[in-house]
């Protein structure tokens, strides 16, 4: 079947039956469903969307990857480089913040930022809010969220040994991190 | 001189494009023209042929090149990127910047931002702003950079600039309500000449540029200068709107052809 691309503003024909939910790239105006992106409209379940793989800004519930740039006793700053699996163009990072209370879901008051992240760590997180003017608020309070890549003091790539420890293969020493549960374990 | 630019190699102040003896430039068709005579080289309602190529600049998220005879411009869209140095805003920001190349006009233009760049930028911003769904881009900025390579009248820069910007935004995958197209017109004597060149503007008593979204039937911006009666202005707008639909067809075709390649 030939792909039917639509242009922004073009009405999309909705087959009879239950009206679909409108997802990305579609909008409704004066009772007509129209496209707002150039692409092929598809039904994903009951949602009608037009997907384009383009870099986009984080929104609440986006899964982001970023590297830790700065640590303070109350929060860690993260330069977000990947949003929902789509890398952002170089030099166009968004800044995110992991506050101490958002690191994990238990014993929130005992969190020490320095024992959870270090500068340069690559962190996987979930955007919980648009935050303030400067940054997005990110949480790592889930098993699959946290540090996914870190180098030890000796300079080797460490491997996670528990949810709050990583081991250096060179020296065998462990360092404290809030680790993300590796996929497929 | 206060506007001397130290960062660039400055060309001579008094520089003009070379004048070819014959054959190359057809000369001024309006040298012996008097008010009331018909338009030269095309009929009053005709627009110049438009060439459009989206996705020309591969570093940018989206881009478009538009050429209508002697009006040539290129538009690049970057973003959405995080707004810096601004207060929290629920809606995104659309930032339009226009630059004239030094060789774009008959007289050399110093590569410095001046009032003319900004007025073109404001005009294009106004034309495309209602089409972009900025409510979906909180805290972000979309940057639109337009470079005018060759200038043949500000009116056609406004019109082509808006068309190029809208096509580039569509190419960049930024959500919008519809494609914006724009057409310029001028009142010469009792006639309406569409898509006037710089020379034709100089003969006109007034001009009008209309931008609209033909898919939705929404007018986004109207710009008018000179002496135009309300009746004539409305006539101009109707003529422009009709042409905008034709331009929309060209833009859609160019965008779809480009989308197939990817």
Coordinates of N, CA and C in Angstrom, one line a residue, chain B residues 24-247:
Chain B
X24 N 23.5 40.0 -21.3 CA 23.4 39.4 -20.0 C 22.2 40.0 -19.2
X25 N 22.2 41.4 -19.1 CA 21.1 42.0 -18.5 C 20.1 42.6 -19.5
X26 N 18.8 42.3 -19.4 CA 17.9 42.7 -20.4 C 17.7 44.3 -20.4
X27 N 18.1 44.9 -19.3 CA 17.9 46.3 -19.2 C 16.5 46.6 -18.5
X28 N 16.3 47.9 -18.3 CA 15.1 48.3 -17.6 C 13.9 48.3 -18.6
X29 N 13.0 47.4 -18.3 CA 11.8 47.3 -19.2 C 10.8 48.5 -18.9
X30 N 11.1 49.2 -17.8 CA 10.1 50.3 -17.5 C 10.7 51.7 -17.8
X31 N 11.8 51.7 -18.6 CA 12.5 53.0 -18.8 C 11.5 54.0 -19.5
X32 N 10.7 53.6 -20.4 CA 9.8 54.5 -21.1 C 8.4 54.2 -20.7
X33 N 8.2 53.6 -19.5 CA 6.9 53.2 -19.1 C 6.1 54.4 -18.5
X34 N 4.8 54.5 -18.9 CA 4.0 55.6 -18.3 C 2.8 54.9 -17.5
X35 N 2.3 55.6 -16.5 CA 1.1 55.1 -15.8 C 0.0 54.8 -16.7
X36 N -0.6 53.7 -16.5 CA -1.7 53.3 -17.4 C -1.3 52.3 -18.4
X37 N -0.1 52.1 -18.7 CA 0.4 51.1 -19.7 C 0.4 49.8 -19.0
X38 N 0.3 48.7 -19.7 CA 0.3 47.4 -19.1 C 1.6 47.0 -18.5
X39 N 1.6 45.9 -17.7 CA 2.8 45.4 -17.0 C 3.7 44.8 -18.1
X40 N 5.0 44.9 -17.9 CA 6.0 44.4 -18.8 C 6.3 42.9 -18.5
X41 N 6.5 42.1 -19.5 CA 7.0 40.7 -19.3 C 6.0 39.7 -18.7
X42 N 5.0 40.1 -18.0 CA 4.0 39.2 -17.5 C 2.7 40.0 -17.2
X43 N 1.6 39.2 -17.1 CA 0.4 39.9 -16.9 C 0.2 40.3 -15.4
X44 N -0.8 41.2 -15.2 CA -0.9 41.8 -13.8 C -1.0 40.7 -12.7
X45 N -1.8 39.7 -13.0 CA -2.1 38.7 -11.9 C -1.1 37.6 -11.8
X46 N 0.0 37.6 -12.6 CA 1.0 36.5 -12.6 C 2.0 36.7 -11.5
X47 N 2.4 35.6 -10.9 CA 3.5 35.6 -10.0 C 4.7 35.0 -10.7
X48 N 5.9 35.3 -10.3 CA 7.1 34.8 -10.9 C 7.2 33.3 -10.5
X49 N 7.8 32.5 -11.3 CA 7.9 31.0 -11.0 C 8.7 30.9 -9.7
X50 N 8.3 29.9 -8.9 CA 8.9 29.7 -7.6 C 9.6 28.3 -7.6
X51 N 10.9 28.4 -7.1 CA 11.6 27.1 -6.9 C 11.8 26.9 -5.4
X52 N 11.5 25.7 -4.9 CA 11.7 25.5 -3.5 C 12.4 24.2 -3.3
X53 N 13.3 24.2 -2.3 CA 14.0 22.9 -2.0 C 14.1 22.9 -0.5
X54 N 13.4 22.0 0.2 CA 13.5 21.8 1.6 C 14.7 20.9 1.9
X55 N 15.2 21.1 3.2 CA 16.3 20.2 3.6 C 17.6 20.4 3.0
X56 N 17.9 21.6 2.6 CA 19.2 21.9 1.9 C 20.4 21.9 2.9
X57 N 20.1 22.5 4.1 CA 21.2 22.6 5.1 C 21.1 21.4 6.0
X58 N 22.1 20.5 6.0 CA 22.0 19.3 6.8 C 22.4 19.5 8.2
X59 N 23.1 20.6 8.6 CA 23.4 20.8 10.0 C 22.1 21.2 10.8
X60 N 21.2 21.9 10.1 CA 20.0 22.4 10.7 C 19.0 21.3 10.9
X61 N 18.1 21.5 11.9 CA 17.0 20.6 12.0 C 16.0 20.6 10.8
X62 N 15.9 21.7 10.3 CA 15.0 21.9 9.1 C 15.5 23.1 8.3
X63 N 15.3 23.0 7.0 CA 15.7 24.2 6.2 C 15.0 24.2 4.9
X64 N 15.0 25.4 4.2 CA 14.4 25.5 2.9 C 15.0 26.6 2.2
X65 N 15.1 26.4 0.9 CA 15.7 27.4 -0.1 C 14.6 27.8 -1.0
X66 N 14.4 29.1 -1.2 CA 13.3 29.6 -2.1 C 13.9 30.6 -3.0
X67 N 13.5 30.4 -4.3 CA 14.0 31.3 -5.3 C 12.9 31.7 -6.2
X68 N 12.6 33.0 -6.3 CA 11.7 33.5 -7.3 C 12.4 34.5 -8.1
X69 N 12.9 34.1 -9.3 CA 13.7 35.0 -10.1 C 14.8 35.6 -9.3
X70 N 14.7 36.9 -9.0 CA 15.9 37.6 -8.4 C 15.7 37.7 -6.8
X71 N 14.7 37.0 -6.3 CA 14.6 37.0 -4.8 C 15.1 35.6 -4.5
X72 N 16.2 35.5 -3.8 CA 16.7 34.2 -3.4 C 17.0 34.2 -1.9
X73 N 16.5 33.3 -1.2 CA 16.8 33.2 0.3 C 16.8 31.8 0.8
X74 N 17.4 31.7 1.9 CA 17.5 30.3 2.5 C 17.2 30.5 4.0
X75 N 16.5 29.5 4.5 CA 16.0 29.6 5.9 C 16.4 28.3 6.6
X76 N 17.0 28.4 7.8 CA 17.3 27.3 8.6 C 16.6 27.3 10.0
X77 N 16.2 26.2 10.4 CA 15.4 26.1 11.7 C 16.2 25.2 12.7
X78 N 16.5 25.8 13.8 CA 17.2 25.0 14.9 C 16.3 24.9 16.1
X79 N 16.4 23.8 16.8 CA 15.6 23.7 18.0 C 14.5 22.6 17.9
X80 N 13.6 22.5 18.8 CA 13.5 23.3 20.0 C 14.7 23.1 21.0
X81 N 15.3 24.2 21.4 CA 16.3 24.1 22.4 C 15.9 24.9 23.7
X82 N 16.6 24.7 24.8 CA 16.2 25.3 26.0 C 16.4 26.8 26.0
X83 N 15.4 27.5 26.4 CA 15.5 29.0 26.5 C 16.4 29.3 27.6
X84 N 17.4 30.2 27.3 CA 18.3 30.6 28.3 C 18.0 32.1 28.7
X85 N 18.3 32.4 29.9 CA 18.2 33.8 30.3 C 16.8 34.3 30.2
X86 N 15.8 33.5 30.3 CA 14.4 34.0 30.3 C 13.7 33.4 31.4
X87 N 12.6 34.0 31.8 CA 11.8 33.5 32.9 C 11.0 32.2 32.4
X88 N 10.5 31.5 33.4 CA 9.8 30.3 33.0 C 8.5 30.7 32.2
X89 N 8.3 29.9 31.1 CA 7.1 30.2 30.3 C 6.5 28.9 29.9
X90 N 5.2 28.8 30.0 CA 4.5 27.6 29.6 C 4.5 27.4 28.1
X91 N 4.6 28.5 27.3 CA 4.7 28.4 25.9 C 6.1 28.5 25.4
X92 N 6.4 28.0 24.2 CA 7.7 28.2 23.6 C 7.8 29.6 23.0
X93 N 9.1 29.9 22.6 CA 9.3 31.1 22.0 C 9.8 30.9 20.6
X94 N 9.4 31.8 19.7 CA 9.8 31.7 18.3 C 10.7 32.9 18.0
X95 N 11.9 32.6 17.6 CA 12.9 33.6 17.4 C 13.2 33.7 15.9
X96 N 13.0 34.8 15.3 CA 13.3 34.9 13.9 C 14.4 36.0 13.7
X97 N 15.4 35.6 12.9 CA 16.5 36.5 12.6 C 16.7 36.5 11.1
X98 N 16.9 37.7 10.6 CA 17.1 37.9 9.1 C 18.4 38.5 8.9
X99 N 19.1 38.0 7.9 CA 20.4 38.6 7.5 C 20.4 38.8 6.0
X100 N 20.9 40.0 5.6 CA 21.1 40.2 4.2 C 22.6 39.9 3.9
X101 N 22.9 39.2 2.9 CA 24.3 39.0 2.5 C 24.8 40.4 2.0
X102 N 26.1 40.6 2.1 CA 26.7 41.9 1.6 C 26.4 42.1 0.1
X103 N 26.2 41.0 -0.6 CA 26.1 41.2 -2.1 C 24.6 41.1 -2.5
X104 N 23.7 41.1 -1.5 CA 22.3 40.9 -1.9 C 21.6 42.0 -2.6
X105 N 22.1 43.2 -2.4 CA 21.4 44.4 -3.0 C 22.3 45.0 -4.0
X106 N 21.8 46.0 -4.7 CA 22.6 46.6 -5.8 C 23.8 47.4 -5.2
X107 N 23.6 47.9 -4.0 CA 24.7 48.6 -3.3 C 25.1 47.6 -2.2
X108 N 26.4 47.6 -1.9 CA 26.9 46.7 -0.9 C 26.3 47.0 0.5
X109 N 25.9 45.9 1.1 CA 25.3 46.0 2.5 C 26.4 45.6 3.5
X110 N 26.7 46.4 4.4 CA 27.6 46.1 5.5 C 27.0 44.9 6.3
X111 N 27.7 43.9 6.7 CA 27.1 42.8 7.5 C 26.9 43.2 8.9
X112 N 26.1 44.2 9.1 CA 25.7 44.7 10.5 C 24.2 44.6 10.5
X113 N 23.7 44.3 11.7 CA 22.3 44.3 11.9 C 21.8 45.7 11.8
X114 N 20.8 46.0 11.0 CA 20.2 47.3 11.0 C 18.7 47.2 11.1
X115 N 18.1 48.4 10.9 CA 16.6 48.4 11.1 C 15.9 47.6 10.1
X116 N 16.5 47.5 8.9 CA 15.8 46.8 7.8 C 15.7 45.3 8.1
X117 N 16.8 44.7 8.5 CA 16.8 43.3 8.9 C 15.7 43.0 9.9
X118 N 15.6 43.9 10.9 CA 14.7 43.7 11.9 C 13.2 43.8 11.5
X119 N 13.0 44.7 10.6 CA 11.6 44.9 10.2 C 11.2 43.7 9.3
X120 N 12.1 43.1 8.6 CA 11.7 41.9 7.8 C 11.5 40.8 8.8
X121 N 12.4 40.7 9.8 CA 12.3 39.6 10.8 C 10.9 39.7 11.5
X122 N 10.5 40.9 11.9 CA 9.3 41.1 12.6 C 8.1 40.7 11.7
X123 N 8.2 41.1 10.5 CA 7.1 40.8 9.5 C 7.0 39.2 9.4
X124 N 8.1 38.6 9.2 CA 8.0 37.1 9.0 C 7.6 36.4 10.3
X125 N 8.1 36.9 11.4 CA 7.7 36.4 12.7 C 6.1 36.5 12.9
X126 N 5.6 37.6 12.5 CA 4.2 37.8 12.6 C 3.4 36.9 11.7
X127 N 4.0 36.6 10.5 CA 3.3 35.8 9.5 C 3.2 34.3 10.0
X128 N 4.3 33.8 10.6 CA 4.3 32.4 10.9 C 3.9 32.1 12.4
X129 N 3.9 33.1 13.2 CA 3.7 32.8 14.7 C 2.3 32.1 14.9
X130 N 1.2 32.6 14.3 CA -0.1 31.9 14.6 C -0.1 30.4 14.2
X131 N 0.8 30.0 13.3 CA 0.8 28.6 12.8 C 1.5 27.7 13.7
X132 N 2.4 28.1 14.5 CA 3.3 27.2 15.2 C 2.6 26.9 16.6
X133 N 2.6 25.6 16.9 CA 1.9 25.2 18.1 C 2.9 25.3 19.3
X134 N 3.1 26.5 19.7 CA 4.1 26.8 20.8 C 3.6 26.3 22.1
X135 N 2.3 26.0 22.3 CA 1.9 25.6 23.6 C 2.4 24.2 23.9
X136 N 2.9 23.5 22.9 CA 3.5 22.1 23.1 C 5.0 22.2 23.4
X137 N 5.6 23.4 23.4 CA 7.0 23.5 23.6 C 7.3 24.4 24.8
X138 N 6.9 23.9 26.0 CA 7.2 24.8 27.2 C 8.7 24.9 27.4
X139 N 9.1 26.1 27.8 CA 10.5 26.5 28.2 C 11.5 26.3 27.0
X140 N 11.0 26.2 25.8 CA 11.9 26.0 24.7 C 11.8 27.2 23.7
X141 N 12.9 27.2 22.9 CA 12.9 28.2 21.9 C 13.2 27.6 20.5
X142 N 12.5 28.0 19.5 CA 12.7 27.6 18.1 C 13.4 28.8 17.4
X143 N 14.6 28.5 16.9 CA 15.3 29.6 16.2 C 15.1 29.5 14.7
X144 N 14.7 30.5 14.0 CA 14.6 30.6 12.6 C 15.6 31.6 12.1
X145 N 16.5 31.1 11.2 CA 17.5 32.1 10.7 C 17.3 32.1 9.2
X146 N 17.1 33.3 8.7 CA 16.9 33.5 7.3 C 18.0 34.4 6.7
X147 N 18.6 33.9 5.6 CA 19.6 34.6 4.9 C 19.1 35.0 3.6
X148 N 19.1 36.3 3.3 CA 18.7 36.7 2.0 C 19.9 36.8 1.1
X149 N 19.9 36.0 0.1 CA 21.0 35.9 -0.8 C 20.9 36.9 -1.9
X150 N 19.7 37.1 -2.4 CA 19.5 38.2 -3.4 C 18.2 38.8 -3.1
X151 N 18.2 40.1 -3.1 CA 17.0 40.9 -2.7 C 16.4 41.6 -3.9
X152 N 15.2 41.4 -4.1 CA 14.5 42.1 -5.2 C 13.2 42.7 -4.6
X153 N 13.4 43.6 -3.7 CA 12.3 44.3 -3.1 C 11.9 43.7 -1.8
X154 N 11.6 44.5 -0.8 CA 11.4 44.0 0.5 C 10.1 43.2 0.6
X155 N 9.1 43.6 -0.3 CA 7.8 42.9 -0.3 C 8.0 41.5 -0.6
X156 N 8.8 41.2 -1.6 CA 8.9 39.8 -2.0 C 9.8 39.1 -1.0
X157 N 10.7 39.8 -0.2 CA 11.4 39.2 0.9 C 10.5 38.8 2.0
X158 N 9.5 39.6 2.3 CA 8.5 39.3 3.3 C 7.8 38.0 2.9
X159 N 7.3 38.0 1.7 CA 6.5 36.9 1.2 C 7.3 35.6 1.1
X160 N 8.4 35.6 0.4 CA 9.2 34.4 0.3 C 9.8 34.0 1.6
X161 N 10.1 34.9 2.5 CA 10.7 34.6 3.8 C 9.7 33.8 4.6
X162 N 8.4 34.2 4.6 CA 7.4 33.5 5.4 C 7.2 32.1 4.8
X163 N 7.2 32.0 3.5 CA 7.0 30.7 2.8 C 8.1 29.8 3.2
X164 N 9.4 30.3 3.1 CA 10.5 29.5 3.4 C 10.6 29.1 4.9
X165 N 10.2 30.0 5.8 CA 10.3 29.7 7.2 C 9.3 28.6 7.5
X166 N 8.1 28.7 6.9 CA 7.0 27.7 7.2 C 7.4 26.3 6.7
X167 N 8.0 26.3 5.5 CA 8.4 25.0 4.9 C 9.6 24.4 5.8
X168 N 10.5 25.3 6.2 CA 11.6 24.8 7.0 C 11.1 24.3 8.4
X169 N 10.1 24.9 9.0 CA 9.5 24.4 10.2 C 8.9 23.1 10.0
X170 N 8.2 22.9 8.9 CA 7.6 21.6 8.6 C 8.7 20.6 8.4
X171 N 9.7 20.9 7.7 CA 10.9 20.0 7.5 C 11.5 19.7 8.8
X172 N 11.5 20.6 9.7 CA 12.2 20.3 11.0 C 11.3 19.5 11.9
X173 N 10.0 19.2 11.5 CA 9.1 18.4 12.4 C 8.6 19.2 13.6
X174 N 8.4 20.5 13.4 CA 7.9 21.2 14.5 C 6.4 21.3 14.3
X175 N 5.6 21.0 15.3 CA 4.2 20.9 15.1 C 3.5 22.3 14.8
X176 N 2.7 22.3 13.8 CA 2.1 23.5 13.5 C 0.7 23.3 12.9
X177 N -0.2 24.3 13.0 CA -1.6 24.2 12.6 C -1.7 24.0 11.1
X178 N -0.9 24.6 10.3 CA -0.9 24.5 8.9 C 0.3 25.2 8.3
X179 N 0.5 25.0 7.0 CA 1.5 25.7 6.3 C 1.1 27.1 6.0
X180 N 2.1 28.0 6.2 CA 1.8 29.4 5.9 C 2.4 29.8 4.5
X181 N 1.6 30.4 3.7 CA 2.1 30.9 2.4 C 1.8 32.4 2.4
X182 N 2.5 33.1 1.5 CA 2.4 34.5 1.5 C 2.6 35.0 0.1
X183 N 1.9 36.1 -0.2 CA 2.0 36.7 -1.5 C 2.0 38.2 -1.4
X184 N 2.8 38.9 -2.3 CA 2.8 40.3 -2.2 C 2.0 40.9 -3.4
X185 N 1.6 42.1 -3.3 CA 0.9 42.8 -4.4 C 1.2 44.3 -4.4
X186 N 1.0 44.9 -5.5 CA 1.2 46.4 -5.5 C 0.1 47.0 -6.3
X187 N -0.2 48.2 -6.0 CA -1.2 49.0 -6.8 C -0.5 49.9 -7.7
X188 N -0.6 49.6 -9.0 CA 0.1 50.5 -10.0 C -1.0 51.0 -10.9
X189 N -1.2 52.4 -10.8 CA -2.3 53.0 -11.6 C -3.6 52.4 -11.0
X190 N -4.4 51.8 -11.9 CA -5.6 51.2 -11.5 C -5.5 49.7 -11.4
X191 N -4.3 49.2 -11.7 CA -4.2 47.7 -11.7 C -3.6 47.2 -10.4
X192 N -3.8 45.9 -10.2 CA -3.1 45.2 -9.1 C -2.1 44.3 -9.7
X193 N -0.8 44.5 -9.4 CA 0.3 43.7 -9.9 C 0.7 42.8 -8.8
X194 N 0.6 41.5 -9.0 CA 1.0 40.5 -7.9 C 2.5 40.3 -8.0
X195 N 3.1 39.9 -6.9 CA 4.5 39.6 -6.7 C 5.4 40.6 -7.5
X196 N 5.3 41.9 -7.1 CA 6.1 42.9 -7.8 C 7.6 42.8 -7.5
X197 N 8.4 43.2 -8.5 CA 9.8 43.3 -8.3 C 10.1 44.6 -7.7
X198 N 11.4 44.8 -7.4 CA 11.8 46.1 -6.7 C 11.5 47.3 -7.7
X199 N 11.7 47.1 -9.0 CA 11.5 48.1 -10.0 C 10.0 48.5 -10.0
X200 N 9.2 47.4 -10.0 CA 7.7 47.6 -10.1 C 7.2 48.3 -8.8
X201 N 7.8 48.0 -7.7 CA 7.4 48.7 -6.4 C 7.6 50.2 -6.6
X202 N 8.7 50.5 -7.2 CA 9.1 52.0 -7.3 C 8.0 52.7 -8.2
X203 N 7.3 52.0 -9.0 CA 6.3 52.6 -9.8 C 4.9 52.7 -9.1
X204 N 4.8 51.8 -8.0 CA 3.5 51.6 -7.4 C 3.2 52.7 -6.4
X205 N 1.9 52.9 -6.2 CA 1.5 53.9 -5.2 C 1.4 53.3 -3.8
X206 N 1.2 52.0 -3.8 CA 1.1 51.3 -2.5 C 1.3 49.8 -2.7
X207 N 1.6 49.2 -1.6 CA 1.8 47.7 -1.7 C 1.2 47.0 -0.5
X208 N 0.9 45.7 -0.7 CA 0.3 44.9 0.4 C 0.8 43.5 0.4
X209 N 1.2 43.0 1.5 CA 1.6 41.6 1.6 C 0.7 40.9 2.5
X210 N 0.2 39.7 2.1 CA -0.8 38.9 2.8 C -0.2 37.6 3.1
X211 N -0.3 37.1 4.3 CA 0.2 35.7 4.7 C -1.0 35.0 5.2
X212 N -1.2 33.7 4.8 CA -2.4 33.0 5.3 C -2.1 31.5 5.3
X213 N -2.9 30.8 6.0 CA -2.8 29.3 6.0 C -4.0 28.8 5.1
X214 N -3.7 28.5 3.8 CA -4.8 28.1 2.9 C -5.5 26.9 3.4
X215 N -4.8 26.0 4.1 CA -5.5 24.7 4.5 C -6.6 25.0 5.5
X216 N -6.5 26.1 6.3 CA -7.5 26.4 7.3 C -8.3 27.6 6.9
X217 N -7.9 28.3 5.9 CA -8.6 29.5 5.5 C -8.4 30.6 6.6
X218 N -7.2 30.7 7.1 CA -6.9 31.7 8.2 C -5.9 32.7 7.6
X219 N -6.2 34.0 7.8 CA -5.2 35.0 7.4 C -4.3 35.2 8.7
X220 N -3.0 35.2 8.5 CA -2.1 35.3 9.7 C -1.6 36.7 9.8
X221 N -1.4 37.4 8.7 CA -0.8 38.7 8.7 C -1.1 39.5 7.5
X222 N -1.3 40.8 7.6 CA -1.5 41.7 6.5 C -0.6 42.9 6.7
X223 N 0.2 43.2 5.7 CA 1.1 44.3 5.8 C 0.9 45.2 4.6
X224 N 0.7 46.5 4.9 CA 0.4 47.4 3.8 C 1.1 48.7 4.0
X225 N 1.6 49.2 2.8 CA 2.3 50.5 2.9 C 1.8 51.4 1.7
X226 N 2.0 52.7 1.8 CA 1.7 53.5 0.7 C 0.2 53.9 0.7
X227 N -0.2 54.4 -0.4 CA -1.6 55.0 -0.5 C -2.5 54.0 -1.1
X228 N -3.3 53.3 -0.4 CA -4.2 52.3 -0.9 C -5.6 52.5 -0.3
X229 N -6.6 52.6 -1.2 CA -7.9 52.8 -0.7 C -8.4 51.5 -0.1
X230 N -9.3 51.6 0.9 CA -9.8 50.3 1.5 C -10.4 49.3 0.5
X231 N -11.1 49.8 -0.5 CA -11.6 48.9 -1.6 C -10.5 48.2 -2.3
X232 N -9.5 49.0 -2.6 CA -8.3 48.4 -3.3 C -7.6 47.4 -2.4
X233 N -7.4 47.8 -1.2 CA -6.7 46.9 -0.2 C -7.5 45.5 -0.2
X234 N -8.8 45.6 -0.1 CA -9.6 44.3 0.0 C -9.4 43.5 -1.3
X235 N -9.4 44.2 -2.5 CA -9.2 43.6 -3.7 C -7.8 42.9 -3.8
X236 N -6.8 43.6 -3.3 CA -5.4 43.1 -3.2 C -5.4 41.8 -2.4
X237 N -6.1 41.9 -1.2 CA -6.1 40.7 -0.3 C -6.7 39.5 -1.0
X238 N -7.8 39.7 -1.7 CA -8.5 38.6 -2.3 C -7.6 38.0 -3.4
X239 N -6.9 38.9 -4.2 CA -6.0 38.4 -5.2 C -4.9 37.6 -4.6
X240 N -4.3 38.1 -3.5 CA -3.2 37.5 -2.9 C -3.6 36.1 -2.3
X241 N -4.8 36.1 -1.7 CA -5.3 34.9 -1.1 C -5.4 33.7 -2.1
X242 N -5.9 34.1 -3.3 CA -6.1 33.2 -4.4 C -4.7 32.6 -4.8
X243 N -3.7 33.5 -4.9 CA -2.4 33.1 -5.3 C -1.7 32.2 -4.2
X244 N -2.0 32.5 -2.9 CA -1.5 31.8 -1.8 C -1.8 30.3 -1.9
X245 N -3.0 30.0 -2.4 CA -3.5 28.7 -2.6 C -2.6 28.0 -3.6
X246 N -2.2 28.7 -4.7 CA -1.3 28.1 -5.7 C 0.1 27.9 -5.1
X247 N 0.5 28.8 -4.3 CA 1.9 28.7 -3.7 C 1.9 27.5 -2.7

